[in-house]
């Protein structure tokens, strides 16, 4: 009775798990480009394909693997299973993905598109179509970011601006973050392809028709090596990813250089304001220094000077003249210590005589055949 109860409970749990297994929305493409839509549970799908449950465990990662003469491609939200006869796209319910599936992928798989591998077996066309879609998507992201970043940098680097627009800085921060995400995605794409290129066995396994169709195997042994074709295909998209990554890096360097220019401009404007503040301080000091004369005469002290009507204008003129002279003196002192020193003046006679002397010494050494035996003092003089 106990064994029967455990067996019944096990069957019930398995039936329950099978009933709640996820359902995939599948789009199927055959060699002629015909498209069919259907929904199927995960358990039924991996049993039909001869795979295991973990093979259809699609996370938002990037990988290309082979299982039981099946190619499993994970391109983040793009999930595909490739066989020698058909291509399955799982969970395709995405607006941009549906547009590509309906308008481009079917024609590419049937040989009507611009794929280089149209004369090769079906799995070559399927792999190239998916890689082409993904690299074009990365290119589109870069083409969207590049003009926005360049426009923002052009507005920030303007030396006429005394202050930086915070809205531009916020926009540049967002675009820089998007550029970093793009660089990460391109690096992951490159590493995924590089892992396959480093493994010859994996490249051989990607050629599905070579192992299932005897005629294809005979053509391969007669001179058409499909493994080499697959390697060239992967290398092509690896180079495209490398070029895309270089463009993103150049844009990143441009952002860094522009940030340095912005900081230099801000430092320059700050130095101008500090210098102006210092000049005003020196002017205030000069006026205050000679203002002591007015203070002294304004103490209501009786003397013979206040009786002369010309003394007021004389003292006022001395105050303004002395303040101006001291202010100009302080400004000249400030200019000598802040302005860069001029290069030393070289007399015209020395400029003309030095090359002539050098030519005379070289000609003399060439005549005597001692070009390679010059002493240290001769080289120093030259």
Short mmCIF file of C-alpha atoms in Angstrom, two decimals:
data_model
loop_
_atom_site.label_atom_id
_atom_site.label_comp_id
_atom_site.label_asym_id
_atom_site.label_seq_id
_atom_site.Cartn_x
_atom_site.Cartn_y
_atom_site.Cartn_z
CA UNK A 1 0.00 0.00 0.00
CA UNK A 2 2.86 2.38 0.86
CA UNK A 3 4.61 1.71 -2.46
CA UNK A 4 1.39 2.23 -4.38
CA UNK A 5 0.79 5.54 -2.57
CA UNK A 6 4.33 6.79 -3.32
CA UNK A 7 3.98 5.76 -6.98
CA UNK A 8 0.62 7.52 -7.29
CA UNK A 9 1.93 10.69 -5.63
CA UNK A 10 4.96 10.70 -7.97
CA UNK A 11 2.74 10.41 -11.04
CA UNK A 12 0.54 13.21 -9.70
CA UNK A 13 3.52 15.53 -9.11
CA UNK A 14 4.93 14.82 -12.57
CA UNK A 15 1.56 15.49 -14.16
CA UNK A 16 1.30 18.71 -12.19
CA UNK A 17 4.79 19.89 -13.26
CA UNK A 18 4.06 19.01 -16.88
CA UNK A 19 0.84 20.96 -16.79
CA UNK A 20 2.50 24.12 -15.48
CA UNK A 21 5.55 23.95 -17.79
CA UNK A 22 6.11 27.15 -19.80
CA UNK A 23 4.56 27.44 -23.23
CA UNK A 24 6.73 28.75 -26.08
CA UNK A 25 5.34 30.84 -28.92
CA UNK A 26 7.26 29.32 -31.83
CA UNK A 27 7.81 30.60 -35.38
CA UNK A 28 9.10 27.92 -37.74
CA UNK A 29 10.97 28.58 -41.02
CA UNK A 30 11.83 25.87 -43.52
CA UNK A 31 14.37 25.90 -46.38
CA UNK A 32 11.94 27.53 -48.81
CA UNK A 33 11.14 30.36 -46.38
CA UNK A 34 7.67 29.11 -45.50
CA UNK A 35 6.53 30.27 -42.07
CA UNK A 36 4.27 28.55 -39.54
CA UNK A 37 3.18 29.66 -36.08
CA UNK A 38 2.27 27.49 -33.15
CA UNK A 39 2.48 27.24 -29.37
CA UNK A 40 4.00 24.26 -27.61
CA UNK A 41 4.94 23.37 -24.07
CA UNK A 42 8.57 23.21 -23.14
CA UNK A 43 8.42 19.52 -22.27
CA UNK A 44 6.89 18.58 -25.62
CA UNK A 45 9.29 20.79 -27.54
CA UNK A 46 12.56 19.48 -26.14
CA UNK A 47 11.34 15.89 -26.44
CA UNK A 48 10.44 16.48 -30.08
CA UNK A 49 13.83 18.05 -30.81
CA UNK A 50 15.74 15.37 -28.90
CA UNK A 51 17.13 17.91 -26.42
CA UNK A 52 17.14 18.23 -22.67
CA UNK A 53 15.28 20.72 -20.52
CA UNK A 54 18.41 22.73 -19.71
CA UNK A 55 19.07 23.23 -23.43
CA UNK A 56 15.90 25.35 -23.67
CA UNK A 57 16.65 27.31 -20.51
CA UNK A 58 17.02 30.67 -22.23
CA UNK A 59 18.35 33.51 -20.14
CA UNK A 60 19.33 36.93 -21.44
CA UNK A 61 22.83 35.74 -22.29
CA UNK A 62 24.74 35.22 -25.51
CA UNK A 63 25.99 31.80 -26.60
CA UNK A 64 26.14 29.43 -29.57
CA UNK A 65 26.19 25.72 -28.75
CA UNK A 66 25.41 22.36 -30.39
CA UNK A 67 23.36 19.54 -28.88
CA UNK A 68 22.32 16.32 -30.63
CA UNK A 69 22.85 17.72 -34.13
CA UNK A 70 21.00 20.92 -33.17
CA UNK A 71 22.38 24.45 -32.96
CA UNK A 72 21.11 26.49 -30.01
CA UNK A 73 21.68 30.23 -30.35
CA UNK A 74 21.06 32.68 -27.52
CA UNK A 75 21.30 36.35 -28.47
CA UNK A 76 19.81 37.89 -25.34
CA UNK A 77 16.08 38.17 -26.20
CA UNK A 78 16.57 36.31 -29.53
CA UNK A 79 16.31 32.56 -28.94
CA UNK A 80 16.69 30.15 -31.85
CA UNK A 81 17.10 26.42 -32.51
CA UNK A 82 18.59 25.46 -35.88
CA UNK A 83 18.32 22.03 -37.52
CA UNK A 84 19.36 20.92 -41.04
CA UNK A 85 15.75 21.28 -42.20
CA UNK A 86 14.20 24.22 -40.31
CA UNK A 87 14.74 27.13 -37.94
CA UNK A 88 12.73 27.72 -34.78
CA UNK A 89 12.43 31.18 -33.20
CA UNK A 90 11.12 30.97 -29.64
CA UNK A 91 9.28 33.74 -27.76
CA UNK A 92 9.29 36.00 -30.77
CA UNK A 93 6.58 38.33 -29.47
CA UNK A 94 8.61 41.50 -29.71
CA UNK A 95 7.72 44.43 -31.96
CA UNK A 96 11.15 44.96 -33.53
CA UNK A 97 11.78 41.21 -33.71
CA UNK A 98 8.47 40.53 -35.43
CA UNK A 99 9.25 43.17 -38.05
CA UNK A 100 12.55 41.47 -38.87
CA UNK A 101 11.02 37.99 -38.87
CA UNK A 102 8.18 38.86 -41.22
CA UNK A 103 10.00 41.17 -43.64
CA UNK A 104 13.58 39.91 -43.89
CA UNK A 105 14.31 36.52 -42.35
CA UNK A 106 12.00 34.42 -44.54
CA UNK A 107 13.43 35.83 -47.79
CA UNK A 108 16.99 35.42 -46.53
CA UNK A 109 16.48 31.77 -45.66
CA UNK A 110 14.91 31.03 -49.04
CA UNK A 111 17.94 32.48 -50.86
CA UNK A 112 16.28 35.70 -52.05
CA UNK A 113 18.21 37.95 -49.67
CA UNK A 114 21.78 39.22 -49.81
CA UNK A 115 23.37 36.50 -47.69
CA UNK A 116 26.81 35.31 -48.76
CA UNK A 117 26.00 31.72 -47.77
CA UNK A 118 22.98 31.27 -50.07
CA UNK A 119 24.75 28.38 -51.89
CA UNK A 120 25.68 26.57 -48.66
CA UNK A 121 23.45 24.32 -46.52
CA UNK A 122 20.50 25.67 -44.61
CA UNK A 123 22.23 26.04 -41.23
CA UNK A 124 24.79 28.44 -42.76
CA UNK A 125 22.04 30.76 -43.97
CA UNK A 126 20.27 30.60 -40.61
CA UNK A 127 23.42 31.39 -38.62
CA UNK A 128 24.42 34.23 -40.93
CA UNK A 129 20.92 35.74 -40.87
CA UNK A 130 20.87 35.81 -37.06
CA UNK A 131 24.43 37.17 -36.78
CA UNK A 132 23.67 39.79 -39.42
CA UNK A 133 20.56 40.88 -37.57
CA UNK A 134 22.42 41.21 -34.29
CA UNK A 135 25.42 43.12 -35.69
CA UNK A 136 23.08 45.47 -37.58
CA UNK A 137 21.18 46.07 -34.33
CA UNK A 138 24.45 47.02 -32.60
CA UNK A 139 25.34 49.30 -35.51
CA UNK A 140 21.94 50.96 -35.24
CA UNK A 141 22.48 51.68 -31.57
CA UNK A 142 25.85 53.28 -32.31
CA UNK A 143 24.44 55.33 -35.19
CA UNK A 144 21.74 56.62 -32.85
CA UNK A 145 24.16 57.58 -30.08
CA UNK A 146 26.93 59.10 -32.19
CA UNK A 147 25.13 62.23 -33.51
CA UNK A 148 23.60 62.93 -30.10
CA UNK A 149 26.99 62.72 -28.38
CA UNK A 150 28.73 64.84 -31.02
CA UNK A 151 26.02 67.53 -30.83
CA UNK A 152 26.24 67.63 -27.04
CA UNK A 153 30.04 67.81 -27.06
CA UNK A 154 29.99 70.60 -29.62
CA UNK A 155 27.73 72.62 -27.34
CA UNK A 156 29.85 71.95 -24.26
CA UNK A 157 33.29 72.61 -25.76
CA UNK A 158 32.39 76.11 -27.00
CA UNK A 159 35.03 78.39 -25.38
CA UNK A 160 32.64 81.37 -25.43
CA UNK A 161 30.47 79.81 -22.76
CA UNK A 162 31.32 81.00 -19.27
CA UNK A 163 29.23 78.28 -17.64
CA UNK A 164 28.20 74.73 -18.50
CA UNK A 165 24.59 73.86 -19.27
CA UNK A 166 23.50 71.25 -16.75
CA UNK A 167 20.92 69.80 -19.12
CA UNK A 168 23.70 69.11 -21.64
CA UNK A 169 25.78 67.44 -18.96
CA UNK A 170 22.83 65.27 -17.94
CA UNK A 171 22.25 64.28 -21.56
CA UNK A 172 25.95 63.48 -22.00
CA UNK A 173 25.86 61.33 -18.86
CA UNK A 174 22.92 59.32 -20.19
CA UNK A 175 24.54 58.87 -23.61
CA UNK A 176 27.82 57.85 -21.99
CA UNK A 177 25.99 55.20 -19.99
CA UNK A 178 24.30 53.90 -23.14
CA UNK A 179 27.67 53.85 -24.90
CA UNK A 180 29.16 51.78 -22.06
CA UNK A 181 26.31 49.28 -22.35
CA UNK A 182 26.89 49.09 -26.10
CA UNK A 183 30.61 48.43 -25.60
CA UNK A 184 29.77 45.64 -23.15
CA UNK A 185 27.34 44.00 -25.60
CA UNK A 186 29.86 44.17 -28.45
CA UNK A 187 32.58 42.65 -26.25
CA UNK A 188 30.28 39.78 -25.25
CA UNK A 189 29.41 39.20 -28.92
CA UNK A 190 33.11 39.11 -29.82
CA UNK A 191 34.00 36.74 -26.99
CA UNK A 192 31.15 34.40 -27.95
CA UNK A 193 32.42 34.11 -31.52
CA UNK A 194 36.05 33.88 -30.39
CA UNK A 195 35.27 30.94 -28.13
CA UNK A 196 33.92 29.05 -31.14
CA UNK A 197 36.85 30.01 -33.36
CA UNK A 198 39.29 28.61 -30.80
CA UNK A 199 37.59 25.19 -30.86
CA UNK A 200 37.89 23.26 -34.12
CA UNK A 201 35.55 20.54 -32.89
CA UNK A 202 32.77 23.04 -32.24
CA UNK A 203 33.17 24.47 -35.75
CA UNK A 204 32.86 20.96 -37.16
CA UNK A 205 29.73 20.35 -35.10
CA UNK A 206 28.11 23.52 -36.43
CA UNK A 207 28.14 22.01 -39.93
CA UNK A 208 25.01 19.91 -39.38
CA UNK A 209 24.42 18.82 -42.97
CA UNK A 210 27.93 17.43 -43.18
CA UNK A 211 26.97 14.68 -40.74
CA UNK A 212 23.35 14.06 -41.76
CA UNK A 213 23.49 14.23 -45.57
CA UNK A 214 25.98 11.80 -47.21
CA UNK A 215 26.04 13.83 -50.41
CA UNK A 216 27.14 16.93 -48.53
CA UNK A 217 29.84 14.90 -46.83
CA UNK A 218 31.13 13.65 -50.20
CA UNK A 219 31.26 17.21 -51.54
CA UNK A 220 33.13 18.28 -48.43
CA UNK A 221 35.75 15.57 -48.84
CA UNK A 222 36.12 16.39 -52.55
CA UNK A 223 37.39 19.89 -51.86
CA UNK A 224 34.58 22.00 -50.37
CA UNK A 225 35.34 22.04 -46.67
CA UNK A 226 32.28 23.33 -44.87
CA UNK A 227 34.22 23.72 -41.64
CA UNK A 228 36.47 26.29 -43.30
CA UNK A 229 33.41 28.07 -44.69
CA UNK A 230 31.91 28.21 -41.20
CA UNK A 231 35.16 29.54 -39.78
CA UNK A 232 35.32 32.28 -42.44
CA UNK A 233 31.71 33.18 -41.72
CA UNK A 234 32.38 33.59 -38.01
CA UNK A 235 35.61 35.50 -38.64
CA UNK A 236 33.73 37.94 -40.87
CA UNK A 237 31.30 38.89 -38.11
CA UNK A 238 34.12 38.90 -35.57
CA UNK A 239 35.91 41.55 -37.65
CA UNK A 240 32.69 43.56 -37.96
CA UNK A 241 32.30 43.47 -34.18
CA UNK A 242 35.94 44.54 -33.80
CA UNK A 243 35.40 47.52 -36.12
CA UNK A 244 32.24 48.45 -34.25
CA UNK A 245 34.07 48.27 -30.93
CA UNK A 246 36.86 50.49 -32.29
CA UNK A 247 34.30 53.11 -33.34
CA UNK A 248 32.74 53.00 -29.89
CA UNK A 249 36.18 53.37 -28.28
CA UNK A 250 36.99 56.37 -30.47
CA UNK A 251 33.73 57.96 -29.40
CA UNK A 252 34.59 57.24 -25.78
CA UNK A 253 38.03 58.87 -26.21
CA UNK A 254 36.34 61.87 -27.80
CA UNK A 255 34.10 62.20 -24.75
CA UNK A 256 37.10 62.01 -22.42
CA UNK A 257 39.03 64.60 -24.45
CA UNK A 258 36.01 66.90 -24.53
CA UNK A 259 35.63 66.60 -20.78
CA UNK A 260 39.26 67.66 -20.41
CA UNK A 261 38.62 70.66 -22.67
CA UNK A 262 35.54 71.61 -20.66
CA UNK A 263 37.56 71.46 -17.44
CA UNK A 264 40.31 73.57 -19.00
CA UNK A 265 37.80 76.19 -20.12
CA UNK A 266 36.22 76.27 -16.69
CA UNK A 267 39.64 76.61 -15.06
CA UNK A 268 40.50 79.43 -17.47
CA UNK A 269 37.30 81.32 -16.67
CA UNK A 270 37.86 80.74 -12.98
CA UNK A 271 41.39 82.10 -13.26
CA UNK A 272 40.04 85.19 -15.06
CA UNK A 273 37.54 85.79 -12.26
CA UNK A 274 40.23 85.29 -9.61
CA UNK A 275 42.52 87.70 -11.43
CA UNK A 276 39.75 90.30 -11.69
CA UNK A 277 39.01 89.87 -8.00
CA UNK A 278 42.68 90.35 -7.21
CA UNK A 279 42.84 93.50 -9.34
CA UNK A 280 39.81 94.96 -7.60
CA UNK A 281 41.34 94.11 -4.24
CA UNK A 282 44.56 95.88 -5.18
CA UNK A 283 42.57 98.91 -6.38
CA UNK A 284 40.66 99.02 -3.11
CA UNK A 285 43.92 98.77 -1.20
CA UNK A 286 45.43 101.66 -3.18
CA UNK A 287 42.41 103.94 -2.63
CA UNK A 288 42.27 103.05 1.06
CA UNK A 289 45.97 103.75 1.52
CA UNK A 290 45.78 107.30 0.20
CA UNK A 291 42.37 107.77 1.75
CA UNK A 292 44.20 108.13 5.06
CA UNK A 293 45.10 111.66 3.99
CA UNK A 294 41.43 112.56 3.76
CA UNK A 295 40.83 110.89 7.09
CA UNK A 296 43.58 112.94 8.63
CA UNK A 297 42.14 116.19 7.28
CA UNK A 298 38.64 115.21 8.33
CA UNK A 299 39.47 114.98 12.05
CA UNK A 300 38.41 118.62 12.66
CA UNK A 301 41.94 119.58 13.68
CA UNK A 302 42.70 123.26 13.31
CA UNK A 303 45.71 124.20 11.20
CA UNK A 304 46.58 126.86 8.71
CA UNK A 305 45.95 124.54 5.73
CA UNK A 306 42.16 124.51 5.88
CA UNK A 307 42.09 128.24 5.35
CA UNK A 308 43.61 127.94 1.86
CA UNK A 309 40.86 127.11 -0.74
CA UNK A 310 43.40 125.32 -3.02
CA UNK A 311 44.40 122.73 -0.40
CA UNK A 312 41.25 120.62 -0.96
CA UNK A 313 41.93 120.15 -4.65
CA UNK A 314 45.63 119.58 -4.03
CA UNK A 315 45.04 116.86 -1.44
CA UNK A 316 42.34 115.21 -3.58
CA UNK A 317 44.60 115.16 -6.62
CA UNK A 318 47.47 113.66 -4.62
CA UNK A 319 45.13 110.96 -3.31
CA UNK A 320 43.86 109.94 -6.75
CA UNK A 321 47.28 110.18 -8.38
CA UNK A 322 48.97 108.15 -5.67
CA UNK A 323 46.23 105.52 -5.71
CA UNK A 324 46.51 105.18 -9.50
CA UNK A 325 50.29 104.89 -9.40
CA UNK A 326 50.24 102.21 -6.71
CA UNK A 327 47.47 100.28 -8.54
CA UNK A 328 49.44 100.31 -11.80
CA UNK A 329 52.53 99.19 -9.96
CA UNK A 330 50.70 96.29 -8.38
CA UNK A 331 49.21 95.31 -11.77
CA UNK A 332 52.64 95.22 -13.40
CA UNK A 333 53.92 93.07 -10.54
CA UNK A 334 50.93 90.73 -11.03
CA UNK A 335 51.56 90.50 -14.79
CA UNK A 336 55.23 89.61 -14.35
CA UNK A 337 54.40 86.72 -12.02
CA UNK A 338 51.35 85.31 -13.85
CA UNK A 339 52.19 85.67 -17.54
CA UNK A 340 54.44 82.96 -19.04
CA UNK A 341 58.02 84.07 -19.61
CA UNK A 342 59.07 84.92 -23.14
CA UNK A 343 61.58 82.63 -24.87
CA UNK A 344 65.16 83.89 -24.78
CA UNK A 345 66.16 86.06 -27.67
CA UNK A 346 68.67 84.48 -30.02
CA UNK A 347 70.80 86.95 -31.96
CA UNK A 348 70.53 86.81 -35.73
CA UNK A 349 74.29 86.39 -36.06
CA UNK A 350 74.24 83.15 -34.06
CA UNK A 351 71.28 81.80 -36.06
CA UNK A 352 73.19 82.27 -39.32
CA UNK A 353 76.60 81.17 -38.12
CA UNK A 354 75.60 77.92 -36.35
CA UNK A 355 74.26 76.01 -39.40
CA UNK A 356 77.21 77.17 -41.47
CA UNK A 357 79.68 75.90 -38.88
CA UNK A 358 77.79 72.61 -38.69
CA UNK A 359 78.01 72.19 -42.48
CA UNK A 360 81.71 72.93 -42.48
CA UNK A 361 82.37 70.31 -39.80
CA UNK A 362 80.26 67.70 -41.61
CA UNK A 363 81.99 68.31 -44.93
CA UNK A 364 85.41 68.10 -43.27
CA UNK A 365 84.54 64.83 -41.56
CA UNK A 366 83.17 63.36 -44.79
CA UNK A 367 86.36 64.24 -46.62
CA UNK A 368 88.57 62.64 -43.98
CA UNK A 369 86.33 59.50 -43.81
CA UNK A 370 85.75 59.81 -40.07
CA UNK A 371 81.98 60.06 -40.18
CA UNK A 372 81.45 57.00 -37.97
CA UNK A 373 84.27 57.90 -35.58
CA UNK A 374 83.15 61.30 -34.37
CA UNK A 375 84.11 62.17 -30.86
CA UNK A 376 81.63 63.15 -28.15
CA UNK A 377 82.81 66.76 -28.17
CA UNK A 378 82.22 67.12 -31.95
CA UNK A 379 78.68 65.76 -31.67
CA UNK A 380 78.00 68.11 -28.77
CA UNK A 381 79.24 71.12 -30.72
CA UNK A 382 77.11 70.15 -33.73
#
